[in-house]
CSV table of C-alpha atoms in Angstrom, one decimal:
chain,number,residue,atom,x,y,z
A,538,UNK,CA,0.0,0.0,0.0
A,539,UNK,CA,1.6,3.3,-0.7
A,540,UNK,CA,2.0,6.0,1.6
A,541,UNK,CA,-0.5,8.1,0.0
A,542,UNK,CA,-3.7,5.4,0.6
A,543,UNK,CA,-5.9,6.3,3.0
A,544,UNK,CA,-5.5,4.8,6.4
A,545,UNK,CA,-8.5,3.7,8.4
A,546,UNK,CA,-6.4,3.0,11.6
A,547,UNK,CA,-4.3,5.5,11.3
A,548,UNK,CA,-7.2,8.1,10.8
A,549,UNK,CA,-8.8,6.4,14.0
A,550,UNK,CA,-6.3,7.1,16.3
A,551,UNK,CA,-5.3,11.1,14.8
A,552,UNK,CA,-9.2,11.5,15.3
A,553,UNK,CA,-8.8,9.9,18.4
A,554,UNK,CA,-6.2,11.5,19.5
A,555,UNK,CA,-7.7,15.7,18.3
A,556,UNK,CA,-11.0,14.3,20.5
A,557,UNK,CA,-8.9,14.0,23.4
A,558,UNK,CA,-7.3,17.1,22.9
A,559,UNK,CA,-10.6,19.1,22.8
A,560,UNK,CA,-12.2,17.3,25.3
A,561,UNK,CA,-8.6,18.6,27.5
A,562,UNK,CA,-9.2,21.9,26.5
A,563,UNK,CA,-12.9,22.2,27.2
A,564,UNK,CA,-12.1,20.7,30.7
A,565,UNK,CA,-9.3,23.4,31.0
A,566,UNK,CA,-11.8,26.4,30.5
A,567,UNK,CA,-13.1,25.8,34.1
A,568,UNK,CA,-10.1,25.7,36.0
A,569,UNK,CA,-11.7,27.7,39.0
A,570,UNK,CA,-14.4,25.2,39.0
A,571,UNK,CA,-12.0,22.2,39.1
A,572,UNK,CA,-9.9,23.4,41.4
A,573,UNK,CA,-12.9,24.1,43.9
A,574,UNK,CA,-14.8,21.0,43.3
A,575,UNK,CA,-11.1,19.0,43.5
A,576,UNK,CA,-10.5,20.6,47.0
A,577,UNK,CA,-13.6,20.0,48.3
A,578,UNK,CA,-14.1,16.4,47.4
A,579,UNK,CA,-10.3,15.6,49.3
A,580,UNK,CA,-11.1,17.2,52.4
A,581,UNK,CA,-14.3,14.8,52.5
A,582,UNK,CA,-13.4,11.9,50.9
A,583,UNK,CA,-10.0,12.0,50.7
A,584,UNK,CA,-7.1,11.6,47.4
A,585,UNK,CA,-8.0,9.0,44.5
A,586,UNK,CA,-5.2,7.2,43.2
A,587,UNK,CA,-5.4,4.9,39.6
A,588,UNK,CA,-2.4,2.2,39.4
A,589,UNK,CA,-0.3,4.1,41.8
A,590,UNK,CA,-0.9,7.6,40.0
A,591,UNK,CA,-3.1,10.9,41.5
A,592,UNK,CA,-6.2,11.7,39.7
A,593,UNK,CA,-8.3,14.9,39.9
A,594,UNK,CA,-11.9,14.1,41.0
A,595,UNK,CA,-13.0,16.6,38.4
A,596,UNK,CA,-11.1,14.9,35.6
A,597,UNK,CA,-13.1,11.5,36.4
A,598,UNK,CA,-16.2,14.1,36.5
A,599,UNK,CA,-15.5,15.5,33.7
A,600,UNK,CA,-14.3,12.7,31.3
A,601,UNK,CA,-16.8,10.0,32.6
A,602,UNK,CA,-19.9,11.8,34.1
A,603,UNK,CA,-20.1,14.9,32.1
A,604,UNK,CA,-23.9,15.5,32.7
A,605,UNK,CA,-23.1,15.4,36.3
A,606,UNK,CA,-20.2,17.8,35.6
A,607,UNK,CA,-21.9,20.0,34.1
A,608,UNK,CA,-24.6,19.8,36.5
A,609,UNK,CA,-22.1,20.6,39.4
A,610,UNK,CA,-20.5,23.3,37.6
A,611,UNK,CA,-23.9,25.2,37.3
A,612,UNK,CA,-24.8,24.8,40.4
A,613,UNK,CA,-21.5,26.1,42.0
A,614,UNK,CA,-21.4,28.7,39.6
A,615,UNK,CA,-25.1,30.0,40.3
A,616,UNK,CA,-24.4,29.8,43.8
A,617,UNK,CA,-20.9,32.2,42.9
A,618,UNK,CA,-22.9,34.8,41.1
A,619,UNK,CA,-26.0,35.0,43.6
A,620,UNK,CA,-24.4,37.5,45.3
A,621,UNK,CA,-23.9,40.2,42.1
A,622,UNK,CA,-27.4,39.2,41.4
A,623,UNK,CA,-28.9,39.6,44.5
A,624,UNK,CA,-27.5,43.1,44.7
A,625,UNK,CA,-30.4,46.0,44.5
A,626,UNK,CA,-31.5,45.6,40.6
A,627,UNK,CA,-29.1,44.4,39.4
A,628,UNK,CA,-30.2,40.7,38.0
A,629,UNK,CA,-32.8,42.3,35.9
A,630,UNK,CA,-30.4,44.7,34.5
A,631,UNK,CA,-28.4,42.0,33.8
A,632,UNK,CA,-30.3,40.1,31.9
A,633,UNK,CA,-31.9,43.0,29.9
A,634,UNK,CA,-28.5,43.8,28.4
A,635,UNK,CA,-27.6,39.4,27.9
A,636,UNK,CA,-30.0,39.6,25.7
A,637,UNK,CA,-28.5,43.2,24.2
A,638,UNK,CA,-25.6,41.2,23.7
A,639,UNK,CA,-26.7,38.1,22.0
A,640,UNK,CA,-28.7,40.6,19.7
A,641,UNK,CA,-25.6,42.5,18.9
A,642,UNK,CA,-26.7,46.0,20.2
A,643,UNK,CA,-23.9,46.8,22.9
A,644,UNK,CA,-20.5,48.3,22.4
A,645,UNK,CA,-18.4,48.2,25.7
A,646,UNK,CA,-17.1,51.6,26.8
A,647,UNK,CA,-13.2,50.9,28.8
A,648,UNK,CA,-12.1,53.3,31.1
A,649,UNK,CA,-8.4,52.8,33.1
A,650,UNK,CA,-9.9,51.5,36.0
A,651,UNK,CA,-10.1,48.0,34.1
A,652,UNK,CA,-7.0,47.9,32.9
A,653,UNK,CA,-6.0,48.3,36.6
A,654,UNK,CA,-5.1,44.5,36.8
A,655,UNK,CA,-2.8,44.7,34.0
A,656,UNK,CA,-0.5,47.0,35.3
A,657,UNK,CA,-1.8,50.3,34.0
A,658,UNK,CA,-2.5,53.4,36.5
A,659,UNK,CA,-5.7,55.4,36.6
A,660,UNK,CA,-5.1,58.7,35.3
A,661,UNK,CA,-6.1,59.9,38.6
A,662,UNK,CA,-3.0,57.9,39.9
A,663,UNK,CA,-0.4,58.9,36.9
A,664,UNK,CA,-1.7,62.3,37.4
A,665,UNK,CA,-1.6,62.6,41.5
A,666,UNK,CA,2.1,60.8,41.1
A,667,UNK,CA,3.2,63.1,38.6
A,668,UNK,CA,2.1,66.3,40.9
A,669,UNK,CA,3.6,64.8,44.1
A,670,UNK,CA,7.2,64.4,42.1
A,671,UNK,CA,6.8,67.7,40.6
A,672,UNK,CA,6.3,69.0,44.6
A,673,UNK,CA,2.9,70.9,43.2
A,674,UNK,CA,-0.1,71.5,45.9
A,675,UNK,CA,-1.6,67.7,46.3
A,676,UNK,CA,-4.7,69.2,47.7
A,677,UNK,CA,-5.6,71.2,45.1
A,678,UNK,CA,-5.3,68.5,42.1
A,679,UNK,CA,-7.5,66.1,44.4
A,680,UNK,CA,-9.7,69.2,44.8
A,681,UNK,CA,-9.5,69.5,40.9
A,682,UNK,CA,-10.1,66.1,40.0
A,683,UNK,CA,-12.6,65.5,42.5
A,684,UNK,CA,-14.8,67.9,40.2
A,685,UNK,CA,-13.6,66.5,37.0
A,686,UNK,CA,-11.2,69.2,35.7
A,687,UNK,CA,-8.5,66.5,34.5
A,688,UNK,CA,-7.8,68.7,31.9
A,689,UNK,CA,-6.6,71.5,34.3
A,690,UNK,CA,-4.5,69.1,36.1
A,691,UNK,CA,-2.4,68.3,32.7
A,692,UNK,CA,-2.2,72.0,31.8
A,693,UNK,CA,-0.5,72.6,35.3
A,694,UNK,CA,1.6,69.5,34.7
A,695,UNK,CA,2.8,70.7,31.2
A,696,UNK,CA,3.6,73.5,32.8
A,697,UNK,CA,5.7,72.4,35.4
A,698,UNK,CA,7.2,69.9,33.2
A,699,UNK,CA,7.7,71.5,29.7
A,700,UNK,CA,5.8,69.1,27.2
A,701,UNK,CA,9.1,66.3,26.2
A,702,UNK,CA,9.3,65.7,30.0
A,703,UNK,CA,5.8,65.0,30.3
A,704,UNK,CA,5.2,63.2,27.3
A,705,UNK,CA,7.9,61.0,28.1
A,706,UNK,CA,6.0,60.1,31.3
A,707,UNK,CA,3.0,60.0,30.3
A,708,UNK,CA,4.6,57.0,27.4
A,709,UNK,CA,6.5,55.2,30.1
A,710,UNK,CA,3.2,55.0,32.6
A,711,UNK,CA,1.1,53.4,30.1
A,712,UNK,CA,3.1,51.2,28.3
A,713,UNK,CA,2.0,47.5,28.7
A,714,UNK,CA,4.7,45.3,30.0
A,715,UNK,CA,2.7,42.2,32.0
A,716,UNK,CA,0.7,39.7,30.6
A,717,UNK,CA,-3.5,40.7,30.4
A,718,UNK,CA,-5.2,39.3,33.3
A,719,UNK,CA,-8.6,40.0,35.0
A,720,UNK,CA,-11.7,41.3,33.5
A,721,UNK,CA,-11.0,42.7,30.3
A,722,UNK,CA,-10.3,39.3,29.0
A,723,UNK,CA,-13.8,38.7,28.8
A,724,UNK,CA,-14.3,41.0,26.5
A,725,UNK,CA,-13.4,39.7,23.4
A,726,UNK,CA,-15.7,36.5,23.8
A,727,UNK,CA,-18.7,38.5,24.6
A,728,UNK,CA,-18.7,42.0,22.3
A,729,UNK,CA,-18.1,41.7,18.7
A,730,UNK,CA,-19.2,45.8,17.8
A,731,UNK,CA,-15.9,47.0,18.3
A,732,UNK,CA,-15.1,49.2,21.6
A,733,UNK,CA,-14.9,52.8,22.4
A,734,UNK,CA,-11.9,53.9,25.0
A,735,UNK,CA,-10.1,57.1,26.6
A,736,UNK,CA,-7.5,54.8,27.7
A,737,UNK,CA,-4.4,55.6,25.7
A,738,UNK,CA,-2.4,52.3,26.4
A,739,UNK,CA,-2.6,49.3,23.7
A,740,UNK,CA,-4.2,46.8,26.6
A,741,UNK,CA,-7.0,46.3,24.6
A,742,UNK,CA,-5.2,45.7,21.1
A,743,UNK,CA,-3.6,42.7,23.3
A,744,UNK,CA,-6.6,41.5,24.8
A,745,UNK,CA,-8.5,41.0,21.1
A,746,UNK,CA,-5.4,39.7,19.5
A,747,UNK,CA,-4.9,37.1,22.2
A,748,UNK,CA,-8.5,35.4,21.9
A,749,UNK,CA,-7.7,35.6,17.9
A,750,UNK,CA,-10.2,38.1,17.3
A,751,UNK,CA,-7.8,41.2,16.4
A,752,UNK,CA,-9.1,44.6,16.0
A,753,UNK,CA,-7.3,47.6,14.8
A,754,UNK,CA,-7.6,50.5,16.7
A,755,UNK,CA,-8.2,54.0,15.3
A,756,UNK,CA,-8.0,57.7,16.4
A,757,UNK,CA,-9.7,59.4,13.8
A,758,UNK,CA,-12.3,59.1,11.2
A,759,UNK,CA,-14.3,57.6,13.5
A,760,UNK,CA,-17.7,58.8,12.3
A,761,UNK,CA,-17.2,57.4,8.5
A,762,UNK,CA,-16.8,53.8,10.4
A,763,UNK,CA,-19.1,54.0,13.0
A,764,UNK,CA,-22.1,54.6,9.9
A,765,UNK,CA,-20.8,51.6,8.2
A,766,UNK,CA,-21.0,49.5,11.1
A,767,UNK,CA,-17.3,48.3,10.9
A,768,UNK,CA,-15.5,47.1,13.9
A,769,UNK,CA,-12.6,48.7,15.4
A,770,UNK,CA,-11.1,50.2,18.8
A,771,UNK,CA,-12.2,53.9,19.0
A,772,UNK,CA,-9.4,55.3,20.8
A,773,UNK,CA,-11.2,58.9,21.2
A,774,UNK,CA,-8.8,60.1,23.5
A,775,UNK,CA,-6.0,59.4,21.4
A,776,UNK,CA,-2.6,56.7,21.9
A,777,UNK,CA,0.4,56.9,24.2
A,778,UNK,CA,2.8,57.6,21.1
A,779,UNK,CA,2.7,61.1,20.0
A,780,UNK,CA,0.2,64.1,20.7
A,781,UNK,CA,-1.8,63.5,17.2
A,782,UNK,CA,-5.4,63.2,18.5
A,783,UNK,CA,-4.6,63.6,21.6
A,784,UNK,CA,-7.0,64.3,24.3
A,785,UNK,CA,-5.6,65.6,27.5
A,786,UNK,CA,-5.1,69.0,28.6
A,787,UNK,CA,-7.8,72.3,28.4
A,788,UNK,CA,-7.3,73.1,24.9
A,789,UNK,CA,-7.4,69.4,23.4
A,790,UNK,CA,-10.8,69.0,25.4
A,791,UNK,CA,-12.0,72.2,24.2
A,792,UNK,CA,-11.1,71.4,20.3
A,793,UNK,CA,-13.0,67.8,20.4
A,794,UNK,CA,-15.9,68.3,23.0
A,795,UNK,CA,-17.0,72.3,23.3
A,796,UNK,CA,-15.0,75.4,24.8
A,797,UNK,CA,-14.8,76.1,28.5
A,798,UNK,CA,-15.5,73.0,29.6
A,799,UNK,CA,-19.3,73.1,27.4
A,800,UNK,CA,-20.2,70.4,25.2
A,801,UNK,CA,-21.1,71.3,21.6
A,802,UNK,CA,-23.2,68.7,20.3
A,803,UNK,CA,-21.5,70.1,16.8
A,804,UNK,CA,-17.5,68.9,17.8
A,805,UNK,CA,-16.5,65.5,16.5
A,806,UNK,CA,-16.8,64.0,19.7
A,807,UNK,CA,-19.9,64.6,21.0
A,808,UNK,CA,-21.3,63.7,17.4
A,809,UNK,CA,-19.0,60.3,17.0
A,810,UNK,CA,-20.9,59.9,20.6
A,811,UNK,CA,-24.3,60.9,19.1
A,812,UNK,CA,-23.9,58.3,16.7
A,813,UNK,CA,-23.0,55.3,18.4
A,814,UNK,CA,-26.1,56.2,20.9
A,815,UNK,CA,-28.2,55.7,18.5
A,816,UNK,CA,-27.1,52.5,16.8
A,817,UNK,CA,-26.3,50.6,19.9
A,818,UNK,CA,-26.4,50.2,24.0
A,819,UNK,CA,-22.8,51.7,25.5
A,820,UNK,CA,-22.3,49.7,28.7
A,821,UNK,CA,-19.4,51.4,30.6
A,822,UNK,CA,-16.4,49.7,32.2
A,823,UNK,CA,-13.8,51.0,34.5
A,824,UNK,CA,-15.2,54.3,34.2
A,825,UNK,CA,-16.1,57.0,36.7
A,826,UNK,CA,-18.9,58.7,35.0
A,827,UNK,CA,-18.9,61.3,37.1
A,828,UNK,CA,-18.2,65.1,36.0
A,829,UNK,CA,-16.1,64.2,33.5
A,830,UNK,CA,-16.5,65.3,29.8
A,831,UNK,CA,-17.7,62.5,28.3
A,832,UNK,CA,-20.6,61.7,30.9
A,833,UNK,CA,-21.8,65.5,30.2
A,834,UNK,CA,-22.1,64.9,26.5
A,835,UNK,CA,-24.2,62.1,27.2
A,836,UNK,CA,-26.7,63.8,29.5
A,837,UNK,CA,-26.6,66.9,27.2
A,838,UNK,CA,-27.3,64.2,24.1
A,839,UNK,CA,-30.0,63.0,26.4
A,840,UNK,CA,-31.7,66.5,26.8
A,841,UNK,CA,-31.7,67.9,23.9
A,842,UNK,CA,-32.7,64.7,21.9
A,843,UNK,CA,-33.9,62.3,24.1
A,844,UNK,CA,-32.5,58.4,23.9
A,845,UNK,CA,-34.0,55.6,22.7
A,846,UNK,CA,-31.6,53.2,23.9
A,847,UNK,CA,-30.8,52.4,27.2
A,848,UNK,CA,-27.2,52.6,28.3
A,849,UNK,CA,-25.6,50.1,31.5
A,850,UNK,CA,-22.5,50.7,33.9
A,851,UNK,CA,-20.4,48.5,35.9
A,852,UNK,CA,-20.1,50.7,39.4
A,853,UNK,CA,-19.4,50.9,42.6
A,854,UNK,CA,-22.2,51.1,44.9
A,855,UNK,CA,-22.9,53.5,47.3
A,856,UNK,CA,-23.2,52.3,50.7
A,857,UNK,CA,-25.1,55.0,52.0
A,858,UNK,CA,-29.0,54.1,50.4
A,859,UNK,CA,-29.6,58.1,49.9
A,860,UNK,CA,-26.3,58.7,48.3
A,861,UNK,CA,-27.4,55.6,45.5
A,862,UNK,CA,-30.6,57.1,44.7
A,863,UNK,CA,-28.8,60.3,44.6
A,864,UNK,CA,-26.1,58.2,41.6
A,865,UNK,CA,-28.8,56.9,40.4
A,866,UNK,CA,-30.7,59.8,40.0
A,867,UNK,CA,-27.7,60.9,37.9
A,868,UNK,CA,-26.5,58.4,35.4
A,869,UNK,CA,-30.3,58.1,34.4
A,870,UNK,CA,-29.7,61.5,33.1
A,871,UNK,CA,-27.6,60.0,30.8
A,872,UNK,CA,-30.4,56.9,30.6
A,873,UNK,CA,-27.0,54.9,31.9
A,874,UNK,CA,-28.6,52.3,34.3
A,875,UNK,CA,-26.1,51.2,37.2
A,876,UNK,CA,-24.6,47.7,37.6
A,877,UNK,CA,-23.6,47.8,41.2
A,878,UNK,CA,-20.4,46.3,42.9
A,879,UNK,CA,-20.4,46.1,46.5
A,880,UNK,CA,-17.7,49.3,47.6
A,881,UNK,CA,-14.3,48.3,47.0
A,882,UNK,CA,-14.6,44.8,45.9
A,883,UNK,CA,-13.5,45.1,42.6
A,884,UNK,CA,-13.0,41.3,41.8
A,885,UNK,CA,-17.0,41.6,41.2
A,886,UNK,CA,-16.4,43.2,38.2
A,887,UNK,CA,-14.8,40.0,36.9
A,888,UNK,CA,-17.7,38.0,38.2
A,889,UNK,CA,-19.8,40.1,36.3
A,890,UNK,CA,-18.8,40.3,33.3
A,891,UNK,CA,-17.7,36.6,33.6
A,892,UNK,CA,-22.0,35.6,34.5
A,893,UNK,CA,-22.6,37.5,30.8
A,894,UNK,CA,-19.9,35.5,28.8
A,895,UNK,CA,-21.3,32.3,30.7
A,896,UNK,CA,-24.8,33.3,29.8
A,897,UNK,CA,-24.1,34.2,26.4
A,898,UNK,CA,-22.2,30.9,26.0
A,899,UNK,CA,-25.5,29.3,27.2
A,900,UNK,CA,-23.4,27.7,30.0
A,901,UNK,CA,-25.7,29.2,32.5
């Protein structure tokens, strides 16, 4: 027989040998779970050894009772997430933007805050560093930026610093240089609209191209691409290489959003913003949304034209009740409805967004 005549044995065991493989992988994509369910059956029942060798219990779950498995695996997951979902509203909201996503109607909007995990500072951190080794008042930039005026805080940087200096900085602080980890790898799996950003650092670039689902990211234009519906990173703050686009200090703001801290519904972004609004649900990540531009183009889009979509954010909630209704009260000026994570446990925003990929996957 020559070499080139099909093999039925052969075949066999490379099919074999892919479905073993996949089955591998498959188990692999629930470490957490295997880990937990592994721990918890040797403390009860004790180790289980095969011809002198360790086995996992979850690997004989897995590879020979896989209904039960996947049973357990619900179970323990449901039970993980009951306590996002039992927070205020937040199970309805939820689900109302699941099935957003599995319509295609929501484009994620990443602040620095998730990008935390990767190694990359707030700007409210690069900026109060920056001031403190520049020996300029602390006080009054945590006055500033309390209000919102990050653009002032950059104007009195630059000046302070002359612009190489700062720009240097500014390149060096959010340059990526770990792997990605935490809850912007979720992202990829779950939104497939592209992604709006202020962030200047590449995180995101990383995070696509490591699932295999690459986007390029862009800093202008973005009106032309929004309209056709094509999918990209809007960077609308600009890139840590160069000051082309850039947004950051008074004057940058003013030329892309409205003078003197206004919003002109006329300026590219505010009408890039304007856009998207009306095509899709924003749902904001690792953002403040407090005084900051971008939030007051969105309540000023709001007012003048009303919104017909409705808009979610991942936030930190309020422990005080009247203070919440207070936030509340706010974002649905915006028509941005709060997702709420108990005050500082940020490792909810993982579970979060990891109960949408799981329900989107039909896992859950």
């Amino acid at each position: 027989m020559s070499s080139d005549e099909f093999n039925e044995q052969i075949a066999l065991e490379k099919f074999e040998h892919l479905a073993t493989q996949l089955k591998s992988h498959l188990y692999d994509r629930h470490a957490d779970f295997n880990s937990q369910f592994d721990e918890t059956y040797i403390t009860e029942y004790g180790e289980i050894n095969i011809a002198g060798n360790k086995v996992k219990p979850s690997q004989i779950l897995f590879y020979f009772y896989n209904d039960e498995y996947k049973q357990q695996m619900k179970m323990s997951l449901e039970e993980r997430f009951n306590e996002i979902l039992s927070l205020e509203t937040n199970e309805d909201r939820i689900n109302d933007l699941i099935q957003l996503v599995k319509n295609k109607r929501v484009v994620p909007f990443v602040g620095a805050g998730l990008t935390v995990s990767c190694g990359m500072p707030t700007w409210t951190s690069f900026l109060n560093d920056q001031a403190t080794e520049n020996e300029l008042d602390l006080e009054m930039f945590k006055s500033l930026i309390s209000k919102g005026h990050y653009e002032n805080c950059a104007d009195l940087l630059l000046e302070q610093m002359t612009g190489p200096r700062f720009n240097e900085r500014y390149k060096h602080s959010f340059t990526l240089r770990q792997s990605v980890v935490g809850p912007i790898k979720y992202l990829p799996t779950i939104f497939t609209n592209g992604v709006i950003t202020t962030n200047f650092d590449e995180v995101l670039e990383k995070t696509y191209a490591l699932k295999s689902r690459p986007l390029d990211a862009i800093t202008d234009d973005w009106m032309t691409h929004v309209k056709k519906g094509n999918n990209f990173i809007y960077k609308i703050h600009g890139t840590i290489e160069g000051t082309a686009n850039r947004v950051l200090t008074k004057n940058e703001y003013d030329s892309k959003y409205g003078e003197n801290g206004s919003v002109n519904l006329e300026r590219v972004l505010p009408k890039f913003l304007r856009a998207c609004t009306e095509s899709f649900s924003l749902m904001f990540v690792g953002c403040s949304l407090t005084s900051d531009r971008t939030f007051q183009t969105l309540k000023k889009i709001n007012s003048d034209f009303g919104m017909t979509t409705t808009h979610f954010a991942i936030l930190q909630k309020p422990e005080d009740r009247a203070k919440r209704n207070q936030r509340e009260k706010e974002l649905v000026e915006a028509n941005i409805f709060p997702i709420w994570f108990e005050a500082e446990r940020y490792e909810q925003v993982e579970l979060i967004l990891n109960y949408i990929k799981l329900k989107f996957e039909g896992i859950l």
